[in-house]
Short mmCIF file of C-alpha atoms in Angstrom, two decimals:
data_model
loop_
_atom_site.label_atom_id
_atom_site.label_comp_id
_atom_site.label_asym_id
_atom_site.label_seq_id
_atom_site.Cartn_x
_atom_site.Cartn_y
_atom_site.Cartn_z
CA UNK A 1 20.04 -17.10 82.41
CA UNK A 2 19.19 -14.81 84.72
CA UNK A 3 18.19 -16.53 87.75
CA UNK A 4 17.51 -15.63 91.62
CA UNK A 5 19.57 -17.63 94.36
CA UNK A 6 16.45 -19.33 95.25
CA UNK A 7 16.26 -21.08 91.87
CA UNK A 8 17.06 -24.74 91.75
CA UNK A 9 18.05 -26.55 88.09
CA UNK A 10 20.80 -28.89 86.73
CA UNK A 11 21.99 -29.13 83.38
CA UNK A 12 21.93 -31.66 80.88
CA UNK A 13 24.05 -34.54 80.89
CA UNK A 14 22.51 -36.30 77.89
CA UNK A 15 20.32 -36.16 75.12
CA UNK A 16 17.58 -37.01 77.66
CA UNK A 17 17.63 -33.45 79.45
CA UNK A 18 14.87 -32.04 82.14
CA UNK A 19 16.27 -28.56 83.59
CA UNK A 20 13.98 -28.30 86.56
CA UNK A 21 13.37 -25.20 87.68
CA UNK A 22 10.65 -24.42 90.80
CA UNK A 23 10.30 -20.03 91.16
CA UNK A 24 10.39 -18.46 94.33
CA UNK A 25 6.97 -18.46 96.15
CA UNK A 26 6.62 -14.67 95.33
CA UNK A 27 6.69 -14.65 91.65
CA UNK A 28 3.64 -15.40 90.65
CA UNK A 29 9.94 -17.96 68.92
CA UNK A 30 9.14 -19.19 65.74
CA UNK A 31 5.62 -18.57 65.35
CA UNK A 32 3.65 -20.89 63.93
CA UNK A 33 0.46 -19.68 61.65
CA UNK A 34 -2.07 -20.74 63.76
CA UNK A 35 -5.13 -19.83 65.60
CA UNK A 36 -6.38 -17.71 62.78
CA UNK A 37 -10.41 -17.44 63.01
CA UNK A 38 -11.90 -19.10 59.92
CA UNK A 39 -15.61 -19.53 59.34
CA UNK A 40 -17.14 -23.06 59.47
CA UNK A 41 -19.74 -24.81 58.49
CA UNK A 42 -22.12 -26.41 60.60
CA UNK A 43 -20.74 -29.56 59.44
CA UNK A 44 -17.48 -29.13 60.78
CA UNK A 45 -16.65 -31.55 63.64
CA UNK A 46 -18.52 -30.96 67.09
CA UNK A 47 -19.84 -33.88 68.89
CA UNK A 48 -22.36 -31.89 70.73
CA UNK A 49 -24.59 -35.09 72.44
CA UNK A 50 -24.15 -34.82 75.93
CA UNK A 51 -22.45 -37.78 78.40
CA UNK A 52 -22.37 -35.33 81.36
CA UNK A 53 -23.45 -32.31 82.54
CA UNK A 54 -20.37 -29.29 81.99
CA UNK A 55 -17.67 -29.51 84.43
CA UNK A 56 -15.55 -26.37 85.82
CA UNK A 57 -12.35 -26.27 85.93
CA UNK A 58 -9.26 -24.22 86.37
CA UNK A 59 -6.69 -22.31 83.95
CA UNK A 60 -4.48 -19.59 83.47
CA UNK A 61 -5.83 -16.91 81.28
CA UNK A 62 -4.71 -13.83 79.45
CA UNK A 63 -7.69 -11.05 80.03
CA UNK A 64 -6.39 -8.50 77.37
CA UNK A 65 -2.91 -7.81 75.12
CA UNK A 66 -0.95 -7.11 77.99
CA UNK A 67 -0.60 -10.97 77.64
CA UNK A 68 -0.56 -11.43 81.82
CA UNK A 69 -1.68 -14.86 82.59
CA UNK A 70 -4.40 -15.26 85.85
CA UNK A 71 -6.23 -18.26 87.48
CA UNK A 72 -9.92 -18.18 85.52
CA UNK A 73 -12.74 -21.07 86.02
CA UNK A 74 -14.88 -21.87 83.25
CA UNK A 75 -16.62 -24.70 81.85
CA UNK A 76 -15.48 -27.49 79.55
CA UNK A 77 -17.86 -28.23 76.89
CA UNK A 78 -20.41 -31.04 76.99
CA UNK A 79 -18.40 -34.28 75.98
CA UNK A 80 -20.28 -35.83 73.13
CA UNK A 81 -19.73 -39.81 72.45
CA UNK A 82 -16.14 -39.63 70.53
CA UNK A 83 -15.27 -37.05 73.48
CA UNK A 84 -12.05 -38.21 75.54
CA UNK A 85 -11.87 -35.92 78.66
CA UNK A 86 -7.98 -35.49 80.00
CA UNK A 87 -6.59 -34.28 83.30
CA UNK A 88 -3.34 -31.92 81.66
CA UNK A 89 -0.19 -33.60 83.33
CA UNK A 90 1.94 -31.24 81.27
CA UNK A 91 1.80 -28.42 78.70
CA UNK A 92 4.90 -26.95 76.52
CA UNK A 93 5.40 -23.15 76.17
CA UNK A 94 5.29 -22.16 72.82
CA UNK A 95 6.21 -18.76 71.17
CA UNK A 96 3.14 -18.56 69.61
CA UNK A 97 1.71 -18.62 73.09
CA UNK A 98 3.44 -15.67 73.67
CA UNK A 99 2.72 -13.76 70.48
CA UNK A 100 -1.41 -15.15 70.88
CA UNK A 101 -1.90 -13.81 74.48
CA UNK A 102 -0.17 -10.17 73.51
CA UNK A 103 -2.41 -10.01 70.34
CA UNK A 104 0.57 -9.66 68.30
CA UNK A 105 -1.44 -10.75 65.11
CA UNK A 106 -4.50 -8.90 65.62
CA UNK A 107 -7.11 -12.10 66.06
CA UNK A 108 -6.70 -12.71 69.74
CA UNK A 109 -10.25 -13.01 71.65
CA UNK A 110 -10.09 -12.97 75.96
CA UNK A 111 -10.45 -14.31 78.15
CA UNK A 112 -7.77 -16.68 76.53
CA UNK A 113 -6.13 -20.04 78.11
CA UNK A 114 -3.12 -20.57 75.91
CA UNK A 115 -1.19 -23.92 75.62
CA UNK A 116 -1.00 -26.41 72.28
CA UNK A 117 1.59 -28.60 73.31
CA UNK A 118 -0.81 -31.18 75.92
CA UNK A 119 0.28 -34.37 77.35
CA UNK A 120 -2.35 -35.56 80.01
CA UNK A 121 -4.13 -38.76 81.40
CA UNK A 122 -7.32 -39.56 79.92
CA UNK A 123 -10.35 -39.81 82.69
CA UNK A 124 -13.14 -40.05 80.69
CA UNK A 125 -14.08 -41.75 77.09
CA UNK A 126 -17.49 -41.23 75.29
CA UNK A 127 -19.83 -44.36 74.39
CA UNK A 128 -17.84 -44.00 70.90
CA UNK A 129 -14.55 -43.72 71.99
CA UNK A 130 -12.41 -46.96 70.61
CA UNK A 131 -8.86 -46.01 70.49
CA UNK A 132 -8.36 -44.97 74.28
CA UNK A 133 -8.83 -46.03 77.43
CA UNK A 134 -9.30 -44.57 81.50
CA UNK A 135 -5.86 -44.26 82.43
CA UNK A 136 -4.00 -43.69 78.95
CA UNK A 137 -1.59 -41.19 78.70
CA UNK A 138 -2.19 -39.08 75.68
CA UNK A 139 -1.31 -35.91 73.99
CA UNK A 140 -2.65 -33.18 72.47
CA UNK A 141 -1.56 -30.75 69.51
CA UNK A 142 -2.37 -27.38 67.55
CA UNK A 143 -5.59 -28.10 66.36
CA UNK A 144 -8.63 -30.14 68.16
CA UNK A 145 -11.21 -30.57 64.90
CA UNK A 146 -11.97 -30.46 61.26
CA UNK A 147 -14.22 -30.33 58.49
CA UNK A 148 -13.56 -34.07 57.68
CA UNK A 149 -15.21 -33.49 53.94
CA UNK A 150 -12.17 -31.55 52.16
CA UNK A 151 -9.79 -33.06 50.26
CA UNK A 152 -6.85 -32.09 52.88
CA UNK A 153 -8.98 -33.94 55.27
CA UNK A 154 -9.51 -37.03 52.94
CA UNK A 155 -5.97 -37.16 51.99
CA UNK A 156 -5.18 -37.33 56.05
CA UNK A 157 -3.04 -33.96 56.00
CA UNK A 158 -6.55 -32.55 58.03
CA UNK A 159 -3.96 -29.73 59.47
CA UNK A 160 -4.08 -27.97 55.89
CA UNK A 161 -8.35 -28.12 56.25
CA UNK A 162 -9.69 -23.97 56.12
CA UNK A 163 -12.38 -25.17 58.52
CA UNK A 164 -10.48 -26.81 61.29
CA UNK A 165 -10.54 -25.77 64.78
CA UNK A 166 -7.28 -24.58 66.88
CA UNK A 167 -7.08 -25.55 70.55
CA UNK A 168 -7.44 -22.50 71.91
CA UNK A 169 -8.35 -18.85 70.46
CA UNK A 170 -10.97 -20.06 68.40
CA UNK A 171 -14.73 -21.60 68.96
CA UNK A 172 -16.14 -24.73 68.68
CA UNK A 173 -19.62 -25.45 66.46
CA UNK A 174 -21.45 -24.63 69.28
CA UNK A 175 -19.96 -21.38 69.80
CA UNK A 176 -18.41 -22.09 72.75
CA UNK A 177 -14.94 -20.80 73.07
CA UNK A 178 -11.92 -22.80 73.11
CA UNK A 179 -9.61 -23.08 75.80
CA UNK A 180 -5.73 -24.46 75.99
CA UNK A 181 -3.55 -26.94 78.26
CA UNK A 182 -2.31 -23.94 80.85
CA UNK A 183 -5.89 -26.07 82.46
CA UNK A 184 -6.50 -28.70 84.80
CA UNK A 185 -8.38 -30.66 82.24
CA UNK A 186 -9.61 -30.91 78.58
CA UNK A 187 -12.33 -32.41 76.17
CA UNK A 188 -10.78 -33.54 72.95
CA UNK A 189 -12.10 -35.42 69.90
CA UNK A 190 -10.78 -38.66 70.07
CA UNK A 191 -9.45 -38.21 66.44
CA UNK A 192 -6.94 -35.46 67.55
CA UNK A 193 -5.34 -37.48 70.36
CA UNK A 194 -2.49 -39.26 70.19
CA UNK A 195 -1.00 -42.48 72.77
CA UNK A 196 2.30 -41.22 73.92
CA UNK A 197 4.59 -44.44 73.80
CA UNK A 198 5.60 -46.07 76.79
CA UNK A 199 9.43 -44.95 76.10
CA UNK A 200 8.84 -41.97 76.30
CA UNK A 201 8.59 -39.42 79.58
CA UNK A 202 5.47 -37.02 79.37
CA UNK A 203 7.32 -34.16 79.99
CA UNK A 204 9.77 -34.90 77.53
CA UNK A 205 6.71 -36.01 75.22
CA UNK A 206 4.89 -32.65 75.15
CA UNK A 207 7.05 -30.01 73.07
CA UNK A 208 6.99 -32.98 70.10
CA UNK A 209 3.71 -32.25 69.56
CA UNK A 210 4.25 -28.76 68.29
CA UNK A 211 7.74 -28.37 67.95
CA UNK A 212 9.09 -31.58 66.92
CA UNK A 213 5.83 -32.42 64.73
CA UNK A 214 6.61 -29.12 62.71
CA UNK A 215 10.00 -30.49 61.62
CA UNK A 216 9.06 -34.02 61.23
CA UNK A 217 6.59 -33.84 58.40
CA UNK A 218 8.15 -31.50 55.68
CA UNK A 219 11.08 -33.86 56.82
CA UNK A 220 9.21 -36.91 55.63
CA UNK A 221 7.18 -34.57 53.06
CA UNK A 222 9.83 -33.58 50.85
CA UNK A 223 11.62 -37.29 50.98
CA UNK A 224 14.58 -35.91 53.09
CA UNK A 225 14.78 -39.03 56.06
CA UNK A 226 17.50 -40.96 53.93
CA UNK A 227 20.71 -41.12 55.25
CA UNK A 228 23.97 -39.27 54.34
CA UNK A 229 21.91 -35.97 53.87
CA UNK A 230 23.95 -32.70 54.67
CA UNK A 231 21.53 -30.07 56.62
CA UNK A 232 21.47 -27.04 57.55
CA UNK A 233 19.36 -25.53 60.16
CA UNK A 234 18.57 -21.38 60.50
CA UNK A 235 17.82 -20.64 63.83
CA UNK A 236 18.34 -22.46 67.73
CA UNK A 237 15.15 -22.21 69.24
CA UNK A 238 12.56 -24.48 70.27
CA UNK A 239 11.99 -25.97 66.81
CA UNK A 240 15.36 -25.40 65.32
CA UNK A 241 17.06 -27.66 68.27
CA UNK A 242 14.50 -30.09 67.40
CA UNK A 243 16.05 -29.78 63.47
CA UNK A 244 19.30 -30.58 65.10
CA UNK A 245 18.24 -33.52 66.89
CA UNK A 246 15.62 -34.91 64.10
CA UNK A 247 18.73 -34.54 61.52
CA UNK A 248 21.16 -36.04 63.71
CA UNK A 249 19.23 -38.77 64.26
CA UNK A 250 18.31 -39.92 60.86
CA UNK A 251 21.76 -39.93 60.04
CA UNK A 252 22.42 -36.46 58.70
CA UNK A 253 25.37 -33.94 58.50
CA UNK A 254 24.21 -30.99 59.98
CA UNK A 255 25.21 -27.49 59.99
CA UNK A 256 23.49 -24.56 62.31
CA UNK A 257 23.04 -21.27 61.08
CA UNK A 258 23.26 -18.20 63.34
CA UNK A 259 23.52 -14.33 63.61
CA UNK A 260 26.85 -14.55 66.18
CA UNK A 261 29.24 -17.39 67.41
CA UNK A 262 27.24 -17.22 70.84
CA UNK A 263 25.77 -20.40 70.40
CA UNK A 264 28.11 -22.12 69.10
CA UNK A 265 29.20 -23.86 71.87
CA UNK A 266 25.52 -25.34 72.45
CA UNK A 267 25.16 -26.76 68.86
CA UNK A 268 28.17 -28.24 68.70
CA UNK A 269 28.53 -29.89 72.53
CA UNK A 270 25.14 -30.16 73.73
CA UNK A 271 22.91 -31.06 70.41
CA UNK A 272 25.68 -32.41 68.44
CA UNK A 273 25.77 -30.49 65.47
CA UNK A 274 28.48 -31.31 63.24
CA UNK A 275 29.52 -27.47 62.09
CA UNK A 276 28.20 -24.31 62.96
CA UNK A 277 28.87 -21.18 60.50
CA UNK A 278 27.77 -17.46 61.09
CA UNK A 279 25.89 -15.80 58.47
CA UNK A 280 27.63 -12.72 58.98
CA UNK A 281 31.28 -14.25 58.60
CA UNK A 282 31.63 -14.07 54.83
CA UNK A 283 34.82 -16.14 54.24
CA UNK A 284 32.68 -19.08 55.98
CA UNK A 285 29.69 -18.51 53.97
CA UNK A 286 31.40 -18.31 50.77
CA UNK A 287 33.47 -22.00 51.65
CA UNK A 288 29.55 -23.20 52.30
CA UNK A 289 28.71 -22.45 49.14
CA UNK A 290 26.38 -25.57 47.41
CA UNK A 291 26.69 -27.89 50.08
CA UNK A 292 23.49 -28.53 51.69
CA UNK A 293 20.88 -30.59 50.57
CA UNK A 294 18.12 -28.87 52.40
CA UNK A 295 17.51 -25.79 55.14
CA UNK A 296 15.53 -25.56 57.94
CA UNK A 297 14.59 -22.20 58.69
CA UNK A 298 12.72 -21.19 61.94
CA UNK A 299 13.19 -17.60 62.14
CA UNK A 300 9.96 -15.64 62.97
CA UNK A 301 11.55 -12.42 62.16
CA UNK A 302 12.50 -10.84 58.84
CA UNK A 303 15.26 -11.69 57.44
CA UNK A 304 17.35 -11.88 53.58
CA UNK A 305 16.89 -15.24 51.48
CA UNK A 306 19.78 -15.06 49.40
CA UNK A 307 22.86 -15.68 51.75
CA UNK A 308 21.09 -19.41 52.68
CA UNK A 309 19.72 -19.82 49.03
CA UNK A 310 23.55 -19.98 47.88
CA UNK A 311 24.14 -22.79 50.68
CA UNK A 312 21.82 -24.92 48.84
CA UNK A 313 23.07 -27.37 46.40
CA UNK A 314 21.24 -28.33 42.98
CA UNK A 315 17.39 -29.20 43.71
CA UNK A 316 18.24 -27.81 46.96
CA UNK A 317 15.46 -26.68 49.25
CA UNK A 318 14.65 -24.07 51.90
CA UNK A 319 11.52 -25.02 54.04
CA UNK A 320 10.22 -21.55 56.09
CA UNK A 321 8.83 -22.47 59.66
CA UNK A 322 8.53 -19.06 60.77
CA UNK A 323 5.63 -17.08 60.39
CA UNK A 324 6.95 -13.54 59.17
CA UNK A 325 4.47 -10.79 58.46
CA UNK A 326 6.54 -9.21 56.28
CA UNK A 327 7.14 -9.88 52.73
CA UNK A 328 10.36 -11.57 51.96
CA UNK A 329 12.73 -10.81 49.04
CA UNK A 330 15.26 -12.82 46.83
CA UNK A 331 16.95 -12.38 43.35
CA UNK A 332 15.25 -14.99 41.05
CA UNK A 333 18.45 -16.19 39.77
CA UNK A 334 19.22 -17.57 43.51
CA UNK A 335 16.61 -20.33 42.71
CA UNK A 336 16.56 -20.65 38.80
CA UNK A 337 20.26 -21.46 38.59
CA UNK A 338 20.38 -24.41 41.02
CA UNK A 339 16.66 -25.20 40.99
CA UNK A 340 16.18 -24.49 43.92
CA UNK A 341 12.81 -24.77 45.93
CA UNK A 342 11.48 -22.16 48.67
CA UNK A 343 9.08 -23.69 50.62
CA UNK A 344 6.91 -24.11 53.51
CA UNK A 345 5.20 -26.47 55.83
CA UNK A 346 2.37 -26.36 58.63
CA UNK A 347 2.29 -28.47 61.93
CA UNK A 348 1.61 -31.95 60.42
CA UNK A 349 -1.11 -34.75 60.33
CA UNK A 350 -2.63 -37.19 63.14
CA UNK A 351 -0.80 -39.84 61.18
CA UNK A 352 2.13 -37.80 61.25
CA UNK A 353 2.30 -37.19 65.03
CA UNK A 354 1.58 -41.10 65.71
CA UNK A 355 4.77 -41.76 63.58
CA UNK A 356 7.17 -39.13 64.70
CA UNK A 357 6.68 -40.53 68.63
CA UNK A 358 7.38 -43.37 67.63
CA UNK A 359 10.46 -42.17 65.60
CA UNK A 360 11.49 -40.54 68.98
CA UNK A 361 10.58 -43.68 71.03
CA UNK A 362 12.66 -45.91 68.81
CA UNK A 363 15.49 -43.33 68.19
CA UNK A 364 16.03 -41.88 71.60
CA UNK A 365 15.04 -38.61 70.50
CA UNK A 366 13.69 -36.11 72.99
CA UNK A 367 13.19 -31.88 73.58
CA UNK A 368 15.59 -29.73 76.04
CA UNK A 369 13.27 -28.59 78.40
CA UNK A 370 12.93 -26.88 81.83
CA UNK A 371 9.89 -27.82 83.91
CA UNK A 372 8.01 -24.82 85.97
CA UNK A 373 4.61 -24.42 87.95
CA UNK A 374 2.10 -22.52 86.75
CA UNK A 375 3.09 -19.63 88.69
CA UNK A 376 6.16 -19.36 86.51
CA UNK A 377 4.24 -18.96 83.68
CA UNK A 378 4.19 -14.91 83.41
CA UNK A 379 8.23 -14.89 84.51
CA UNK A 380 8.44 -17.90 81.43
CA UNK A 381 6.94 -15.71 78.76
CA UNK A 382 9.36 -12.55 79.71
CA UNK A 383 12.27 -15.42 79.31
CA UNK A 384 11.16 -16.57 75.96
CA UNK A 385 10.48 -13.47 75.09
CA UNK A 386 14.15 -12.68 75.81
CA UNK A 387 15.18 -15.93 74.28
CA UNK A 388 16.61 -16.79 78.00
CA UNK A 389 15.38 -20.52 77.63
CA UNK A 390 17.05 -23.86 76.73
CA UNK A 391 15.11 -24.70 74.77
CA UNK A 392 11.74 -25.46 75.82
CA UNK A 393 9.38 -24.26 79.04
CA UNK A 394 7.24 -27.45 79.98
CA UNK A 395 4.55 -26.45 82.95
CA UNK A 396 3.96 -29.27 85.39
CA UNK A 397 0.65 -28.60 85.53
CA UNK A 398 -0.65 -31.42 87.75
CA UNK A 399 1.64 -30.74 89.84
CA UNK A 400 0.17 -27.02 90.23
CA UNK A 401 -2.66 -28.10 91.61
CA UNK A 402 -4.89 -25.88 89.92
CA UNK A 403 -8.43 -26.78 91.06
CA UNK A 404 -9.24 -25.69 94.57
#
């Protein structure tokens, strides 16, 4: 890492690890598919009734692709009766933060207050409002509404709906932008908020709602939370060292997969990985050869299929978490000869979320994280940018004090 003198942080001891890091006064991936505008009906979720009038309130913003983040008031929308209003405690750093505010895919509208992964204490509950309460702590995720008429929607897997609405970069029914968790507060739907368990710190709580969620359900999906599974997982970031801990803990063998030996020493000793093997070492490869019963892979860049195809064993399956936006290539016999399965998965349901917190309550399982102020947040991006973070930025963002 490359950090000043005047930067304070410990490192983990245990599985339960907060790296907290406060900047000096002066300094002011995989990518997940999301955010993408998609037309809606006017009969997509918007609970435009009024309980009070707009209030203003304080975020960091990106004004254009240079991806620079900025105080900026606005308004919050008018909460309508299934409205929960939230004060952000904290908000995770995601990559596709990163790759949203630069306008790396082309969709990004300004001015633009990222953040997706929210944990914050609810203030406020519409007449409607039956699952929360003043004073709940609660979280927030990828996407804050849906058409609740499709069958993805029916069949509770709402994240899969072509007429939901992201949490920030996209608009609400009313037209009015949306706007992320780098804010002092939020209105969400009461549908797309979650309780975040008592066991569980709220720091620690908010990358699982983007990062560990996005393992989780092709986990539970594809019928892989047995025991006595061998795993292999492509890639140490944010969501890969979630792989390694989600694995781990539901009793798996696992096996990272890297470019170089660099981080070796980090999957093995600090997430508890049980091998680690370097795709470019072919002796190592070759003695992997039809052991693993399924892949993780959460590289956002391009990269060859075949080498982690031949890892799999019969009926084996790779599951891509990366959003790559460029086509991918593999021999067809890699996959008809060991029916083999290349797949993918997206976020994952409300249900979904409820049930992997409380996975992570029960099993001890929690994200790497180092917790900034706001003011960090433009020296955060460069470092995640560089991959110079272990393995999650968390902003303390009540601790910011944002609103004057």
């Amino acid at each position: 890492m490359n950090l000043s003198p005047s930067h304070h942080f410990h490192l983990p001891h245990s599985t339960n690890s907060i790296i907290h890091l406060f900047p000096p006064p002066h300094l002011n991936h995989p990518l997940t598919p999301f955010m993408m505008y998609s037309p809606r009906l006017p009969s997509a979720i918007g609970n435009m009734g009024s309980l009070k009038t707009e209030k203003t309130v304080t975020g960091w913003a990106a004004r254009d692709s240079s991806g620079i983040l900025s105080p900026y008031s606005y308004t919050l929308r008018k909460t309508g009766p299934e409205d929960v209003v939230i004060k952000v405690l904290f908000c995770g750093v995601c990559h596709t933060d990163l790759h949203q505010t630069k306008n790396d895919l082309g969709m990004s509208k300004y001015p633009m207050v990222p953040g997706h992964e929210v944990v914050g204490e609810v203030v406020e509950v519409g007449a409607e409002v039956s699952k929360f309460e003043v004073a709940d702590t609660v979280g927030a995720g990828v996407i804050v509404g849906c058409c609740r008429e499709c069958a993805p929607c029916k069949a509770d897997t709402e994240q899969y709906c072509s007429r939901k609405i992201w949490s920030y970069n996209d608009m609400y029914t009313d037209g009015k932008p949306t706007q992320g968790g780098f804010a002092s507060a939020m209105v969400v739907d009461q549908k797309f908020l979650v309780k975040i368990p008592p066991g569980l710190a709220p720091e620690q709580a908010a990358p699982l709602l983007c990062a560990g969620l996005t393992v989780y359900s092709p986990m539970k999906h594809f019928g892989l939370m047995e025991t006595g599974l061998r795993a292999g997982v492509l890639g140490l970031g944010g969501v890969g060292h979630m792989g390694v801990k989600f694995a781990k803990a539901m009793g798996h063998h696992v096996t990272v997969i890297s470019s170089s030996d660099k981080k070796r020493a980090e999957a093995v000793d600090h997430l508890g990985a049980d091998s680690y093997l370097v795709s470019s070492d072919e002796a190592g490869m070759a003695a992997a050869a039809d052991t693993l019963d399924y892949i993780i892979d959460t590289v956002p860049a391009f990269h060859p299929l075949e080498p982690y195809l031949s890892l799999l064993k019969l009926n084996g399956k790779l599951i891509l978490l990366g959003v790559i936006n460029q086509p991918l290539q593999f021999l067809t016999p890699m996959v008809m000869l060991g029916r083999k399965s290349i797949t993918g998965s997206f976020i994952g349901s409300m249900q979904e979320t409820r049930e992997m917190l409380e996975f992570c309550e029960a099993k001890g399982v929690t994200s790497m994280i180092e917790v900034v102020k706001m003011d960090y947040a433009n020296e955060a991006f460069k470092r995640l940018e560089r991959n110079d973070v272990r393995y999650r930025f968390v902003i303390d963002v009540a601790g910011s004090n944002l609103d004057p």
